[in-house]
Amino acid sequence: MDTGDVPSEVLPGRATLVSVAEAAGVSRQTVSNALRAPGKVAPDTLERVLAAVEELGYRPSLAARQLRTRRSRTLGLRLEHWGGGISGSVLDRFLHALVDEAQDREHRVVLFTADDDAGEVAGYDELLTTAQVDGFVLTSTHAGDGRTAWLAGRGVPFATFGRPWPDDDAPAGPAEAAHCWVDVDGAAGTRAATEHLLATGHRAPAFLGWPAGSGTGEDRRRGWAEALDAAGVPARERRELAVPESTAAAASAVAAALEAPGAPSAVVCASDTLALGARGAAARHRAALEVVGFDDTPVAAAIGMSSVAQPLAEAAHLVVDLLVAQVETGGAGPPQTCQHLLAPRLVVRSSPA
Amino acid sequence: MDTGDVPSEVLPGRATLVSVAEAAGVSRQTVSNALRAPGKVAPDTLERVLAAVEELGYRPSLAARQLRTRRSRTLGLRLEHWGGGISGSVLDRFLHALVDEAQDREHRVVLFTADDDAGEVAGYDELLTTAQVDGFVLTSTHAGDGRTAWLAGRGVPFATFGRPWPDDDAPAGPAEAAHCWVDVDGAAGTRAATEHLLATGHRAPAFLGWPAGSGTGEDRRRGWAEALDAAGVPARERRELAVPESTAAAASAVAAALEAPGAPSAVVCASDTLALGARGAAARHRAALEVVGFDDTPVAAAIGMSSVAQPLAEAAHLVVDLLVAQVETGGAGPPQTCQHLLAPRLVVRSSPA
DNA sequence: ACCACTGGTTTGAACGATCAAACCGAGGCC
DNA sequence: GGCCTCGGTTTGATCGTTCAAACCAGTGGT
């Protein structure tokens, strides 16, 4: 009690810049500087201020900061309804990794839902104008994606998990396709799976994928075909099945293939959902069929099935990196390397029985 | 252009209360009233103001509002890592419904991650002091849950998806257990499943659950036992298996049961993950085993398996309701009915082959 | 005439942070 | 001495909203 200055009531409200300031005997701005630009404040003052911060347990109010700086340190994400299939856990795990990464960079993730792309754009607008969200993460990119154009059109930072797939109709101007994205090299994954099967004695692994039209599906099919090309497997020995993303559909297609002459001894699948069906069909036919799935879902681990694992944590890390970089440069041109194609990893498991 | 009043620059910044006010020729507070308390403003003024709001596309800044009102209209949720099993999609679907409901009530959902309960509490603290989150949604309640005590201790609104399970050690003071929760009546679900199997000619459906100790598991087991009690099935005919949440573990346990004398013709499972294993074992044994799962995951639908569906949308609706009610009464006592036990629904499917 | 009251509106202040400019003592230089 | 620079600090203004009080004309009671 050297000065007659008694610290003001601290019981009801949270510690604020001013309360810390008067506790340390400095002005509010000095406290701010001590935290955000420690170099600008004298060493002994700094020490005193930090002690007061610690003492009072001061934490800055994000609302106040946001009001002044017009930054929210918040990223928006549409939470989509991954209806059928078991591969939903991919986006689920991606989300987890994303929140983790954002947290490390002192950012928050807010979710919203929408029924379609138009609703999603409405959601962007809403969050931008009311909550001043700094940027968005987009998933499930597809051909003719109107969302990226809308965002790019008004200079909103965003990054997609999934590369932009070529639009058949509009021949994609060079500027449009130049946004930031992170994706996993599906072809590399199926190529590795196929090479593994070839190396373990299977003459001509079949491919079980989706009907044409999906960029992701085409990508994964390509890896299989390339591996067979490299191994010199003639076209007439190649078996290729295309079914919708459904275990039942996969099972019946594979059952038919097993009954036909020249039945495959192994099959590379575009998803664990399909792979699950393939294994079911094989079990019912008591056929020895080696199955490799895609996405390495918990189900694959549970039933001891080989599968291609996507580096989701790494992808999330990069997405957040790209996004934060854009926000910080303030729309002054995207960073140099703005597109990342990550290599997946084949997880080999010995299928029991 | 009747008055010489030219509207100020609107190009760079967003519309604000003041800009709308001067466009409508009133004061900022009148605009605020027009939107938040339309009864307090004269009809013709109201019309003029609303027109200006529409015209300029005004949307209130949440940061500014939050700064003044100390409400963020935001709910926090720890996103947990539902490692193994396929039943993660339950929390996934719950999350989707939750965001949907929150959106309807003009609330946002922010996520965070934590490694354990202690970290989760730290996350609460962080969000409370910096982001002024209004309340929290808790999932995966368990015995001896320290999180609820912490939150209740400082009067933070929260609601749990999952009832509070009795703590063996501490005999749960009456005040502690009195928080808001929503849960699904697991016993009712397994009871319905068992009754269905009994009605379709199965003498004594077995139960495949988890090792003792889990409140949820015990709950689901009870429904099965009650149904057998009601049907007068003697104890010696009852088969009960307990394995960890893993398809493989379930498969081997069921395989053993099928080989033993008095093998069951049907089995009620505590999760789809377990059910998946049971079906796999039955298929390998070429045994006719009727399996009912729990959670009605997409996998169950995909392979045509009966399962008990939880009313997740309804649960999410109630959770948001309870939470918003608490926030609005400002901690002045929780609402009257603060606990809800919802009835699940049995989805019967004809398993193909 | 005076006062109380009412519906509708405006004005002032505050929330808590940051940016920008002002300030101030200590040197250094001419 | 006068003037400029410089590190360190303070003061003023601002972001956009809401609360609280003030204001103001009109009405009715006494």
Short mmCIF file of N, CA, C and O in Angstrom, two decimals, chain B residues 227-273:
data_model
loop_
_atom_site.label_atom_id
_atom_site.label_comp_id
_atom_site.label_asym_id
_atom_site.label_seq_id
_atom_site.Cartn_x
_atom_site.Cartn_y
_atom_site.Cartn_z
N ALA B 227 -37.49 -58.27 -20.95
CA ALA B 227 -38.37 -58.89 -21.94
C ALA B 227 -38.41 -60.41 -21.74
O ALA B 227 -39.47 -61.04 -21.86
N LEU B 228 -37.26 -61.00 -21.41
CA LEU B 228 -37.23 -62.43 -21.18
C LEU B 228 -38.00 -62.78 -19.90
O LEU B 228 -38.70 -63.80 -19.84
N ASP B 229 -37.87 -61.91 -18.89
CA ASP B 229 -38.64 -62.10 -17.66
C ASP B 229 -40.12 -62.15 -17.99
O ASP B 229 -40.85 -63.07 -17.58
N ALA B 230 -40.56 -61.15 -18.73
CA ALA B 230 -41.98 -61.04 -19.05
C ALA B 230 -42.47 -62.26 -19.83
O ALA B 230 -43.62 -62.69 -19.70
N ALA B 231 -41.58 -62.81 -20.66
CA ALA B 231 -41.96 -63.96 -21.48
C ALA B 231 -41.78 -65.27 -20.70
O ALA B 231 -42.11 -66.34 -21.23
N GLY B 232 -41.25 -65.16 -19.52
CA GLY B 232 -41.07 -66.35 -18.70
C GLY B 232 -39.99 -67.28 -19.19
O GLY B 232 -40.07 -68.50 -19.01
N VAL B 233 -38.97 -66.73 -19.80
CA VAL B 233 -37.86 -67.57 -20.25
C VAL B 233 -36.98 -67.92 -19.05
O VAL B 233 -36.49 -67.02 -18.38
N PRO B 234 -36.79 -69.16 -18.76
CA PRO B 234 -36.01 -69.55 -17.59
C PRO B 234 -34.55 -69.16 -17.73
O PRO B 234 -34.02 -69.06 -18.84
N ALA B 235 -33.90 -68.94 -16.61
CA ALA B 235 -32.52 -68.46 -16.59
C ALA B 235 -31.58 -69.39 -17.32
O ALA B 235 -30.65 -68.95 -17.99
N ARG B 236 -31.82 -70.70 -17.24
CA ARG B 236 -30.84 -71.64 -17.83
C ARG B 236 -30.85 -71.57 -19.36
O ARG B 236 -29.91 -71.99 -20.01
N GLU B 237 -31.93 -71.03 -19.93
CA GLU B 237 -31.96 -70.93 -21.40
C GLU B 237 -31.36 -69.63 -21.91
O GLU B 237 -31.29 -69.41 -23.12
N ARG B 238 -30.98 -68.75 -21.01
CA ARG B 238 -30.48 -67.43 -21.43
C ARG B 238 -28.99 -67.48 -21.75
O ARG B 238 -28.20 -67.98 -20.96
N ARG B 239 -28.63 -66.94 -22.88
CA ARG B 239 -27.22 -66.83 -23.26
C ARG B 239 -26.84 -65.35 -23.24
O ARG B 239 -27.54 -64.52 -23.82
N GLU B 240 -25.74 -65.04 -22.60
CA GLU B 240 -25.31 -63.64 -22.51
C GLU B 240 -23.82 -63.55 -22.73
O GLU B 240 -23.04 -64.21 -22.06
N LEU B 241 -23.43 -62.75 -23.68
CA LEU B 241 -22.01 -62.61 -24.00
C LEU B 241 -21.57 -61.17 -23.77
O LEU B 241 -22.31 -60.23 -24.08
N ALA B 242 -20.39 -61.00 -23.24
CA ALA B 242 -19.85 -59.65 -23.02
C ALA B 242 -18.47 -59.54 -23.63
O ALA B 242 -17.57 -60.30 -23.27
N VAL B 243 -18.31 -58.62 -24.55
CA VAL B 243 -17.02 -58.42 -25.21
C VAL B 243 -16.78 -56.93 -25.37
O VAL B 243 -17.72 -56.14 -25.32
N PRO B 244 -15.53 -56.53 -25.59
CA PRO B 244 -15.28 -55.11 -25.86
C PRO B 244 -15.89 -54.68 -27.20
O PRO B 244 -16.21 -55.52 -28.03
N GLU B 245 -16.04 -53.37 -27.37
CA GLU B 245 -16.66 -52.83 -28.58
C GLU B 245 -15.76 -53.06 -29.79
O GLU B 245 -14.99 -52.19 -30.21
N SER B 246 -15.84 -54.26 -30.35
CA SER B 246 -14.99 -54.60 -31.49
C SER B 246 -15.66 -55.71 -32.28
O SER B 246 -16.14 -56.70 -31.73
N THR B 247 -15.68 -55.53 -33.56
CA THR B 247 -16.31 -56.52 -34.43
C THR B 247 -15.65 -57.88 -34.31
O THR B 247 -16.31 -58.92 -34.24
N ALA B 248 -14.31 -57.85 -34.25
CA ALA B 248 -13.57 -59.11 -34.19
C ALA B 248 -13.90 -59.87 -32.91
O ALA B 248 -14.15 -61.08 -32.93
N ALA B 249 -13.89 -59.13 -31.79
CA ALA B 249 -14.18 -59.78 -30.51
C ALA B 249 -15.58 -60.37 -30.53
O ALA B 249 -15.81 -61.49 -30.06
N ALA B 250 -16.51 -59.62 -31.08
CA ALA B 250 -17.89 -60.11 -31.16
C ALA B 250 -17.95 -61.37 -32.00
O ALA B 250 -18.63 -62.35 -31.65
N ALA B 251 -17.23 -61.36 -33.11
CA ALA B 251 -17.28 -62.50 -34.03
C ALA B 251 -16.79 -63.78 -33.34
O ALA B 251 -17.44 -64.84 -33.43
N SER B 252 -15.69 -63.67 -32.63
CA SER B 252 -15.18 -64.92 -32.04
C SER B 252 -16.07 -65.39 -30.90
O SER B 252 -16.29 -66.59 -30.74
N ALA B 253 -16.63 -64.45 -30.13
CA ALA B 253 -17.52 -64.85 -29.04
C ALA B 253 -18.76 -65.55 -29.60
O ALA B 253 -19.20 -66.59 -29.09
N VAL B 254 -19.32 -65.01 -30.66
CA VAL B 254 -20.52 -65.60 -31.25
C VAL B 254 -20.19 -66.94 -31.89
O VAL B 254 -20.96 -67.91 -31.81
N ALA B 255 -19.02 -67.01 -32.52
CA ALA B 255 -18.62 -68.28 -33.14
C ALA B 255 -18.57 -69.38 -32.08
O ALA B 255 -19.09 -70.49 -32.30
N ALA B 256 -17.99 -69.05 -30.93
CA ALA B 256 -17.93 -70.03 -29.85
C ALA B 256 -19.32 -70.43 -29.40
O ALA B 256 -19.61 -71.62 -29.18
N ALA B 257 -20.21 -69.46 -29.28
CA ALA B 257 -21.57 -69.74 -28.82
C ALA B 257 -22.32 -70.62 -29.81
O ALA B 257 -23.15 -71.46 -29.43
N LEU B 258 -22.02 -70.43 -31.09
CA LEU B 258 -22.73 -71.20 -32.11
C LEU B 258 -22.30 -72.67 -32.10
O LEU B 258 -23.06 -73.56 -32.47
N GLU B 259 -21.06 -72.89 -31.67
CA GLU B 259 -20.56 -74.26 -31.66
C GLU B 259 -21.02 -75.01 -30.41
O GLU B 259 -21.14 -76.23 -30.41
N ALA B 260 -21.26 -74.24 -29.36
CA ALA B 260 -21.68 -74.86 -28.10
C ALA B 260 -23.10 -75.43 -28.23
O ALA B 260 -23.84 -75.01 -29.12
N PRO B 261 -23.44 -76.38 -27.37
CA PRO B 261 -24.80 -76.91 -27.42
C PRO B 261 -25.82 -75.84 -27.02
O PRO B 261 -25.51 -74.95 -26.24
N GLY B 262 -27.02 -75.94 -27.54
CA GLY B 262 -28.06 -74.97 -27.23
C GLY B 262 -27.77 -73.63 -27.82
O GLY B 262 -27.99 -72.59 -27.21
N ALA B 263 -27.23 -73.62 -29.06
CA ALA B 263 -26.88 -72.35 -29.72
C ALA B 263 -28.13 -71.51 -29.96
O ALA B 263 -29.17 -72.05 -30.33
N PRO B 264 -28.02 -70.20 -29.73
CA PRO B 264 -29.19 -69.33 -29.92
C PRO B 264 -29.54 -69.17 -31.40
O PRO B 264 -28.69 -69.33 -32.27
N SER B 265 -30.80 -68.87 -31.65
CA SER B 265 -31.23 -68.63 -33.04
C SER B 265 -31.33 -67.14 -33.33
O SER B 265 -31.60 -66.74 -34.45
N ALA B 266 -31.15 -66.34 -32.29
CA ALA B 266 -31.22 -64.88 -32.48
C ALA B 266 -30.39 -64.21 -31.40
O ALA B 266 -30.17 -64.78 -30.33
N VAL B 267 -29.93 -63.01 -31.70
CA VAL B 267 -29.13 -62.30 -30.71
C VAL B 267 -29.42 -60.80 -30.78
O VAL B 267 -29.51 -60.22 -31.87
N VAL B 268 -29.59 -60.22 -29.62
CA VAL B 268 -29.78 -58.77 -29.49
C VAL B 268 -28.43 -58.17 -29.11
O VAL B 268 -27.79 -58.65 -28.17
N CYS B 269 -28.02 -57.13 -29.83
CA CYS B 269 -26.68 -56.59 -29.60
C CYS B 269 -26.74 -55.17 -29.05
O CYS B 269 -27.67 -54.41 -29.33
N ALA B 270 -25.70 -54.81 -28.32
CA ALA B 270 -25.64 -53.48 -27.72
C ALA B 270 -25.17 -52.42 -28.70
O ALA B 270 -25.22 -51.23 -28.41
N SER B 271 -24.69 -52.85 -29.86
CA SER B 271 -24.27 -51.88 -30.87
C SER B 271 -24.23 -52.55 -32.23
O SER B 271 -24.15 -53.77 -32.34
N ASP B 272 -24.26 -51.75 -33.27
CA ASP B 272 -24.13 -52.29 -34.62
C ASP B 272 -22.76 -52.88 -34.85
O ASP B 272 -22.58 -53.81 -35.64
N THR B 273 -21.77 -52.32 -34.18
CA THR B 273 -20.42 -52.85 -34.30
C THR B 273 -20.39 -54.32 -33.88
O THR B 273 -19.88 -55.18 -34.61
#
